[in-house]
């Protein structure tokens, strides 16, 4: 009993309870940081059009760390002249905030910002009971913007307490169009020079990816290593109480090296010396933190769709600038990965699904379906100058067209443009730069 009392005293001394005055001081610091950020030019993002100023629903922007979620919301509110309050829970001073602190933080917000109708809450997902707090604010008719780096923000937590009272906006690092805008690349001119500079930009984008802050640093590997470490240890290991953090980290590296490939948990489990259920669970965590993305095989049978999945990385920077990487030279996989992320950007807001299809004789990279009906088929191949390679890609599109009854057929390449008639099917060969920028022209 004596030892127990000593332990309790130790904890009380080392975990000082924050007062409202403490929270006020933190919020003033955060307000100054936000004002400094809004004084600098900010790149427009496609997701801005999904935000609604007058919505009575909580607008939840989710995505991988450092993809620009906070900047998106800040830019949206600031450009519309909205006086909003702001609190960022991704702050070491708020690391130990618990449910009981939330009302004190609300008190501090009113002290710092006065009477406000708009509240932007950054990275609140790790505070237990945050959903009930947000629900109370919604009942008070506040307009709430929330960001988070974990898709759990949109699963059980919101469906339990905010059913029908939230909008999900999914955000990725820069698209190629946004990358061009941020780096000053002309996306409109049809001159030889402009076209060549877009091709160069694509080459850089394939290697460096689209994390906004990565554009302004020459020390890219330390940045990505730090980001990856934060995702593994903070967004996953702590949140899900992972026992074998080394296995989780090794799995992340293994799948990042083998992106654009089918995920086979039994094979990976044997290589890692752990159970297949453990590998599947850890894989789900990596997707929860948006480090990895999965794509299911197209099938009219639900069981077959769920059982088969390919893996992609959220950004190719995790391939190029990660320690111990072994996939730096595969430009074909990188281009396929970029096309998939762009498809998600375009399709998910429209409630359109993206799959892949593979059988023993042929495959097609992307099957785009709406309401169960295939509306578009896409192949991605970096270089089709070799006739055998071209015929393989065209055959996959023709076979998929016949199987799924779809005639919208596209082959995306690094630098070729053409229209080919194959087995009675019209196939459009499109340069990646043109396809990635087509919504901007």
Coordinates of C-alpha atoms in Angstrom, one line a residue, residues 5-358:
X5 CA 0.7 5.9 -2.5
X6 CA 4.2 7.0 -3.6
X7 CA 3.4 6.1 -7.2
X8 CA 0.2 8.2 -7.1
X9 CA 2.0 11.2 -5.6
X10 CA 4.7 10.9 -8.3
X11 CA 2.1 11.0 -11.1
X12 CA 0.3 14.0 -9.6
X13 CA 3.5 16.0 -9.3
X14 CA 4.6 15.2 -12.9
X15 CA 1.2 15.8 -14.6
X16 CA 0.2 19.2 -13.6
X17 CA -3.4 20.1 -14.4
X18 CA -3.7 22.9 -16.9
X19 CA -5.8 25.9 -15.9
X20 CA -8.0 28.1 -18.2
X21 CA -5.2 30.7 -18.0
X22 CA -2.7 28.1 -19.3
X23 CA -5.0 27.3 -22.3
X24 CA -5.5 31.0 -23.0
X25 CA -1.7 31.4 -23.3
X26 CA -1.5 28.5 -25.7
X27 CA -4.4 29.8 -27.8
X28 CA -2.8 33.2 -28.1
X29 CA 0.4 31.6 -29.4
X30 CA -1.6 29.5 -31.9
X31 CA -3.5 32.6 -33.1
X32 CA -0.2 34.4 -33.8
X33 CA 1.0 31.4 -35.8
X34 CA -2.2 31.2 -37.8
X35 CA -2.1 35.0 -38.6
X36 CA 1.5 34.6 -39.8
X37 CA 0.6 31.7 -42.1
X38 CA -2.4 33.6 -43.6
X39 CA -0.2 36.5 -44.4
X40 CA 1.7 34.4 -46.9
X41 CA 0.5 33.3 -50.4
X42 CA -1.3 29.9 -50.2
X43 CA -1.8 27.5 -53.1
X44 CA -5.4 26.8 -54.1
X45 CA -6.5 23.2 -53.6
X46 CA -9.2 21.3 -55.4
X47 CA -10.9 20.3 -52.1
X48 CA -11.8 23.9 -51.4
X49 CA -15.0 23.5 -53.5
X50 CA -16.2 20.7 -51.2
X51 CA -16.2 23.1 -48.2
X52 CA -19.4 25.0 -47.3
X53 CA -19.5 28.2 -45.4
X54 CA -23.1 28.0 -44.1
X55 CA -23.3 24.2 -43.5
X56 CA -24.8 23.2 -40.2
X57 CA -22.8 20.0 -40.4
X58 CA -19.3 19.4 -39.0
X59 CA -17.0 19.5 -42.0
X60 CA -14.2 17.0 -41.4
X61 CA -11.1 17.1 -43.5
X62 CA -9.0 13.9 -43.2
X63 CA -5.8 12.8 -44.8
X64 CA -2.1 12.0 -44.2
X65 CA 0.0 14.3 -42.0
X66 CA 1.4 17.4 -43.7
X67 CA -0.8 17.1 -46.7
X68 CA -2.2 20.7 -46.2
X69 CA -5.5 20.0 -44.4
X70 CA -5.1 22.9 -42.0
X71 CA -3.9 25.3 -44.7
X72 CA -7.0 24.4 -46.8
X73 CA -9.4 25.3 -44.0
X74 CA -7.5 28.4 -43.0
X75 CA -7.3 29.7 -46.5
X76 CA -11.0 29.0 -47.1
X77 CA -12.1 30.9 -44.0
X78 CA -9.7 33.7 -44.4
X79 CA -10.4 34.5 -48.0
X80 CA -14.1 34.8 -47.1
X81 CA -13.5 37.3 -44.4
X82 CA -14.7 35.0 -41.6
X83 CA -13.8 35.7 -38.0
X84 CA -13.1 32.2 -36.7
X85 CA -11.7 30.7 -33.5
X86 CA -8.9 28.2 -33.8
X87 CA -7.4 25.4 -31.6
X88 CA -4.7 23.0 -32.7
X89 CA -4.4 19.8 -30.6
X90 CA -1.2 18.8 -32.4
X91 CA 0.7 20.9 -29.9
X92 CA 3.0 19.4 -27.2
X93 CA 1.4 21.7 -24.6
X94 CA -2.0 20.1 -25.3
X95 CA -0.6 16.5 -25.5
X96 CA -2.2 15.4 -22.2
X97 CA -5.6 17.0 -22.7
X98 CA -8.5 14.9 -21.6
X99 CA -12.3 15.1 -21.9
X100 CA -12.6 17.2 -18.8
X101 CA -10.4 19.9 -20.3
X102 CA -12.5 20.5 -23.4
X103 CA -15.0 22.9 -21.7
X104 CA -12.1 24.8 -20.2
X105 CA -10.6 25.1 -23.7
X106 CA -13.9 26.4 -25.0
X107 CA -13.9 29.0 -22.2
X108 CA -10.4 30.0 -23.2
X109 CA -11.4 30.2 -26.9
X110 CA -14.1 32.8 -26.0
X111 CA -11.6 34.7 -24.0
X112 CA -9.2 34.9 -26.9
X113 CA -11.6 35.4 -29.8
X114 CA -14.7 36.8 -28.2
X115 CA -18.1 35.7 -29.5
X116 CA -17.5 33.5 -32.6
X117 CA -19.8 31.5 -34.9
X118 CA -17.0 29.5 -36.7
X119 CA -14.6 27.2 -35.0
X120 CA -11.7 25.4 -36.6
X121 CA -10.4 22.4 -34.6
X122 CA -7.1 20.9 -35.7
X123 CA -6.1 17.3 -35.0
X124 CA -8.6 16.6 -32.2
X125 CA -8.9 12.8 -32.9
X126 CA -6.7 11.7 -30.0
X127 CA -8.8 13.4 -27.3
X128 CA -11.1 10.9 -25.7
X129 CA -14.7 12.0 -25.9
X130 CA -14.1 14.8 -28.5
X131 CA -17.2 13.6 -30.5
X132 CA -19.6 14.6 -27.7
X133 CA -17.9 17.9 -27.4
X134 CA -18.3 18.7 -31.1
X135 CA -21.9 17.5 -31.0
X136 CA -22.7 20.0 -28.2
X137 CA -21.1 22.8 -30.2
X138 CA -23.3 21.8 -33.2
X139 CA -26.4 22.0 -31.1
X140 CA -25.3 25.5 -30.2
X141 CA -25.4 26.4 -33.9
X142 CA -21.6 26.8 -34.3
X143 CA -20.1 26.1 -37.7
X144 CA -17.4 23.5 -37.1
X145 CA -14.4 22.6 -39.3
X146 CA -12.2 19.7 -38.1
X147 CA -9.0 18.1 -39.5
X148 CA -7.4 14.8 -38.6
X149 CA -4.7 12.4 -39.7
X150 CA -6.6 9.2 -39.0
X151 CA -9.6 7.8 -40.8
X152 CA -10.9 6.6 -37.4
X153 CA -12.1 10.2 -37.3
X154 CA -14.8 9.1 -39.8
X155 CA -15.6 5.6 -38.6
X156 CA -17.1 4.4 -35.4
X157 CA -16.5 7.7 -33.5
X158 CA -18.5 9.9 -35.9
X159 CA -21.2 7.3 -36.9
X160 CA -22.0 6.8 -33.2
X161 CA -22.2 10.4 -32.1
X162 CA -22.5 12.6 -35.2
X163 CA -24.7 10.4 -37.5
X164 CA -26.0 12.6 -40.3
X165 CA -24.2 15.6 -38.8
X166 CA -20.9 15.6 -40.6
X167 CA -19.4 15.9 -44.1
X168 CA -16.2 14.0 -45.0
X169 CA -13.6 15.7 -47.2
X170 CA -10.6 13.5 -48.0
X171 CA -7.3 15.3 -48.8
X172 CA -4.1 14.1 -50.4
X173 CA -0.7 15.9 -50.9
X174 CA -0.5 18.1 -54.0
X175 CA -1.9 16.8 -57.2
X176 CA 0.2 17.3 -60.3
X177 CA -1.8 20.4 -61.2
X178 CA -1.3 21.9 -57.7
X179 CA 2.4 21.0 -57.9
X180 CA 2.7 22.9 -61.2
X181 CA 0.9 25.9 -59.7
X182 CA 3.1 25.9 -56.6
X183 CA 6.3 25.7 -58.7
X184 CA 5.2 28.2 -61.4
X185 CA 4.9 25.7 -64.2
X186 CA 2.6 26.9 -67.1
X187 CA -0.2 24.4 -67.5
X188 CA -2.1 26.2 -70.3
X189 CA 0.4 27.1 -73.1
X190 CA 0.8 24.7 -76.0
X191 CA 4.3 25.8 -77.0
X192 CA 7.1 23.4 -77.3
X193 CA 8.9 25.0 -74.3
X194 CA 5.8 24.9 -72.1
X195 CA 5.2 21.2 -73.0
X196 CA 8.8 20.3 -72.3
X197 CA 8.7 22.1 -68.9
X198 CA 5.6 20.2 -68.0
X199 CA 7.3 16.9 -68.9
X200 CA 10.2 17.9 -66.6
X201 CA 7.8 18.8 -63.8
X202 CA 6.2 15.3 -64.2
X203 CA 9.6 13.7 -63.8
X204 CA 10.3 15.7 -60.7
X205 CA 6.8 14.9 -59.3
X206 CA 7.3 11.2 -59.9
X207 CA 10.4 11.3 -57.8
X208 CA 9.7 13.9 -55.1
X209 CA 5.9 13.6 -54.7
X210 CA 3.5 16.3 -53.6
X211 CA 4.0 17.1 -49.9
X212 CA 3.7 20.9 -49.9
X213 CA 6.6 21.5 -47.4
X214 CA 8.9 19.2 -49.4
X215 CA 9.0 21.8 -52.2
X216 CA 10.9 24.2 -50.0
X217 CA 13.6 22.0 -48.5
X218 CA 16.7 20.4 -50.0
X219 CA 16.9 18.0 -47.1
X220 CA 14.1 15.8 -48.3
X221 CA 15.1 12.5 -46.7
X222 CA 15.2 13.8 -43.1
X223 CA 11.8 15.4 -43.7
X224 CA 10.3 12.1 -44.9
X225 CA 12.0 10.0 -42.2
X226 CA 10.6 12.3 -39.5
X227 CA 7.2 12.3 -41.1
X228 CA 7.1 8.5 -41.4
X229 CA 8.3 8.1 -37.8
X230 CA 5.5 10.3 -36.6
X231 CA 2.9 8.3 -38.5
X232 CA 4.2 5.0 -37.2
X233 CA 4.8 6.0 -33.6
X234 CA 2.2 8.7 -32.9
X235 CA -0.7 8.1 -35.4
X236 CA -0.6 4.3 -35.1
X237 CA 1.5 2.7 -32.3
X238 CA 0.3 5.0 -29.5
X239 CA -3.3 5.2 -30.7
X240 CA -3.8 1.4 -31.3
X241 CA -1.4 0.3 -28.5
X242 CA 0.7 -1.7 -31.0
X243 CA 2.9 -4.3 -29.2
X244 CA 5.4 -5.0 -32.0
X245 CA 6.3 -1.5 -33.3
X246 CA 9.3 -2.9 -35.1
X247 CA 7.1 -5.3 -37.1
X248 CA 4.8 -2.4 -37.9
X249 CA 7.6 -0.3 -39.2
X250 CA 9.1 -3.1 -41.2
X251 CA 5.7 -3.9 -42.7
X252 CA 5.3 -0.2 -43.7
X253 CA 8.7 -0.3 -45.4
X254 CA 8.1 -3.6 -47.1
X255 CA 4.7 -2.5 -48.6
X256 CA 6.2 0.9 -49.6
X257 CA 8.8 -1.0 -51.6
X258 CA 6.2 -3.3 -53.1
X259 CA 3.5 -0.7 -54.0
X260 CA 1.2 -1.3 -57.0
X261 CA 1.3 -5.0 -56.1
X262 CA -1.3 -7.3 -54.6
X263 CA -1.3 -7.6 -50.8
X264 CA -0.9 -11.3 -49.6
X265 CA -1.0 -11.3 -45.8
X266 CA 0.0 -15.0 -45.5
X267 CA 3.1 -14.6 -47.6
X268 CA 4.1 -11.5 -45.7
X269 CA 3.4 -13.1 -42.3
X270 CA 5.7 -16.1 -43.2
X271 CA 8.5 -13.7 -44.1
X272 CA 8.1 -11.7 -40.9
X273 CA 7.6 -14.6 -38.6
X274 CA 4.2 -13.4 -37.2
X275 CA 0.6 -14.5 -37.8
X276 CA -1.4 -13.5 -40.8
X277 CA -4.1 -11.8 -38.7
X278 CA -1.4 -9.6 -37.1
X279 CA -0.1 -8.6 -40.5
X280 CA -3.7 -7.8 -41.7
X281 CA -4.3 -5.8 -38.6
X282 CA -1.1 -3.8 -38.9
X283 CA -1.9 -3.2 -42.6
X284 CA -5.3 -1.8 -41.6
X285 CA -3.6 0.6 -39.2
X286 CA -1.3 1.8 -42.0
X287 CA -4.3 2.6 -44.1
X288 CA -6.1 4.2 -41.1
X289 CA -3.2 6.7 -41.0
X290 CA -3.3 7.2 -44.8
X291 CA 0.2 6.1 -45.3
X292 CA -1.0 3.3 -47.6
X293 CA -4.1 3.0 -49.8
X294 CA -5.8 -0.1 -51.0
X295 CA -7.8 -0.8 -54.1
X296 CA -10.1 -3.8 -54.4
X297 CA -10.4 -6.2 -57.4
X298 CA -13.6 -5.5 -59.4
X299 CA -16.1 -8.3 -59.1
X300 CA -19.8 -8.6 -58.8
X301 CA -19.2 -10.9 -55.9
X302 CA -18.7 -9.1 -52.6
X303 CA -16.4 -11.8 -51.2
X304 CA -14.0 -11.6 -54.1
X305 CA -13.9 -7.8 -54.0
X306 CA -13.0 -7.9 -50.2
X307 CA -10.4 -10.7 -50.5
X308 CA -8.3 -9.2 -53.2
X309 CA -6.5 -5.9 -52.8
X310 CA -3.5 -4.0 -54.3
X311 CA -1.4 -1.5 -52.3
X312 CA -0.5 2.0 -53.2
X313 CA 1.5 4.7 -51.2
X314 CA -0.3 8.0 -50.5
X315 CA 2.6 9.8 -52.0
X316 CA 5.7 8.7 -54.0
X317 CA 8.0 10.7 -51.6
X318 CA 7.7 7.7 -49.3
X319 CA 9.4 5.6 -52.1
X320 CA 12.1 8.0 -53.1
X321 CA 13.1 9.7 -49.9
X322 CA 12.6 6.9 -47.3
X323 CA 15.6 5.2 -45.7
X324 CA 16.3 1.7 -46.9
X325 CA 14.1 2.0 -50.0
X326 CA 14.5 -0.4 -52.9
X327 CA 12.0 0.9 -55.5
X328 CA 13.6 4.1 -56.6
X329 CA 14.0 3.2 -60.2
X330 CA 10.5 1.9 -61.1
X331 CA 8.9 4.9 -62.9
X332 CA 6.1 2.8 -64.3
X333 CA 4.9 1.9 -60.8
X334 CA 5.3 5.6 -59.7
X335 CA 3.2 6.8 -62.6
X336 CA 0.5 4.2 -61.9
X337 CA 0.5 5.3 -58.2
X338 CA 0.0 8.9 -59.2
X339 CA -2.8 8.1 -61.6
X340 CA -4.6 6.1 -58.9
X341 CA -4.4 9.0 -56.4
X342 CA -5.7 11.4 -59.0
X343 CA -8.6 9.0 -59.8
X344 CA -9.5 9.0 -56.1
X345 CA -9.5 12.8 -56.1
X346 CA -11.8 13.0 -59.0
X347 CA -14.1 10.0 -58.3
X348 CA -14.7 9.9 -54.6
X349 CA -16.5 13.3 -54.3
X350 CA -18.8 12.0 -57.1
X351 CA -19.4 8.7 -55.3
X352 CA -17.7 6.8 -58.1
X353 CA -15.6 3.7 -57.3
X354 CA -12.2 2.7 -58.6
X355 CA -11.1 -1.0 -58.8
X356 CA -8.5 -3.1 -60.6
X357 CA -9.0 -6.3 -62.4
X358 CA -6.6 -9.2 -63.0

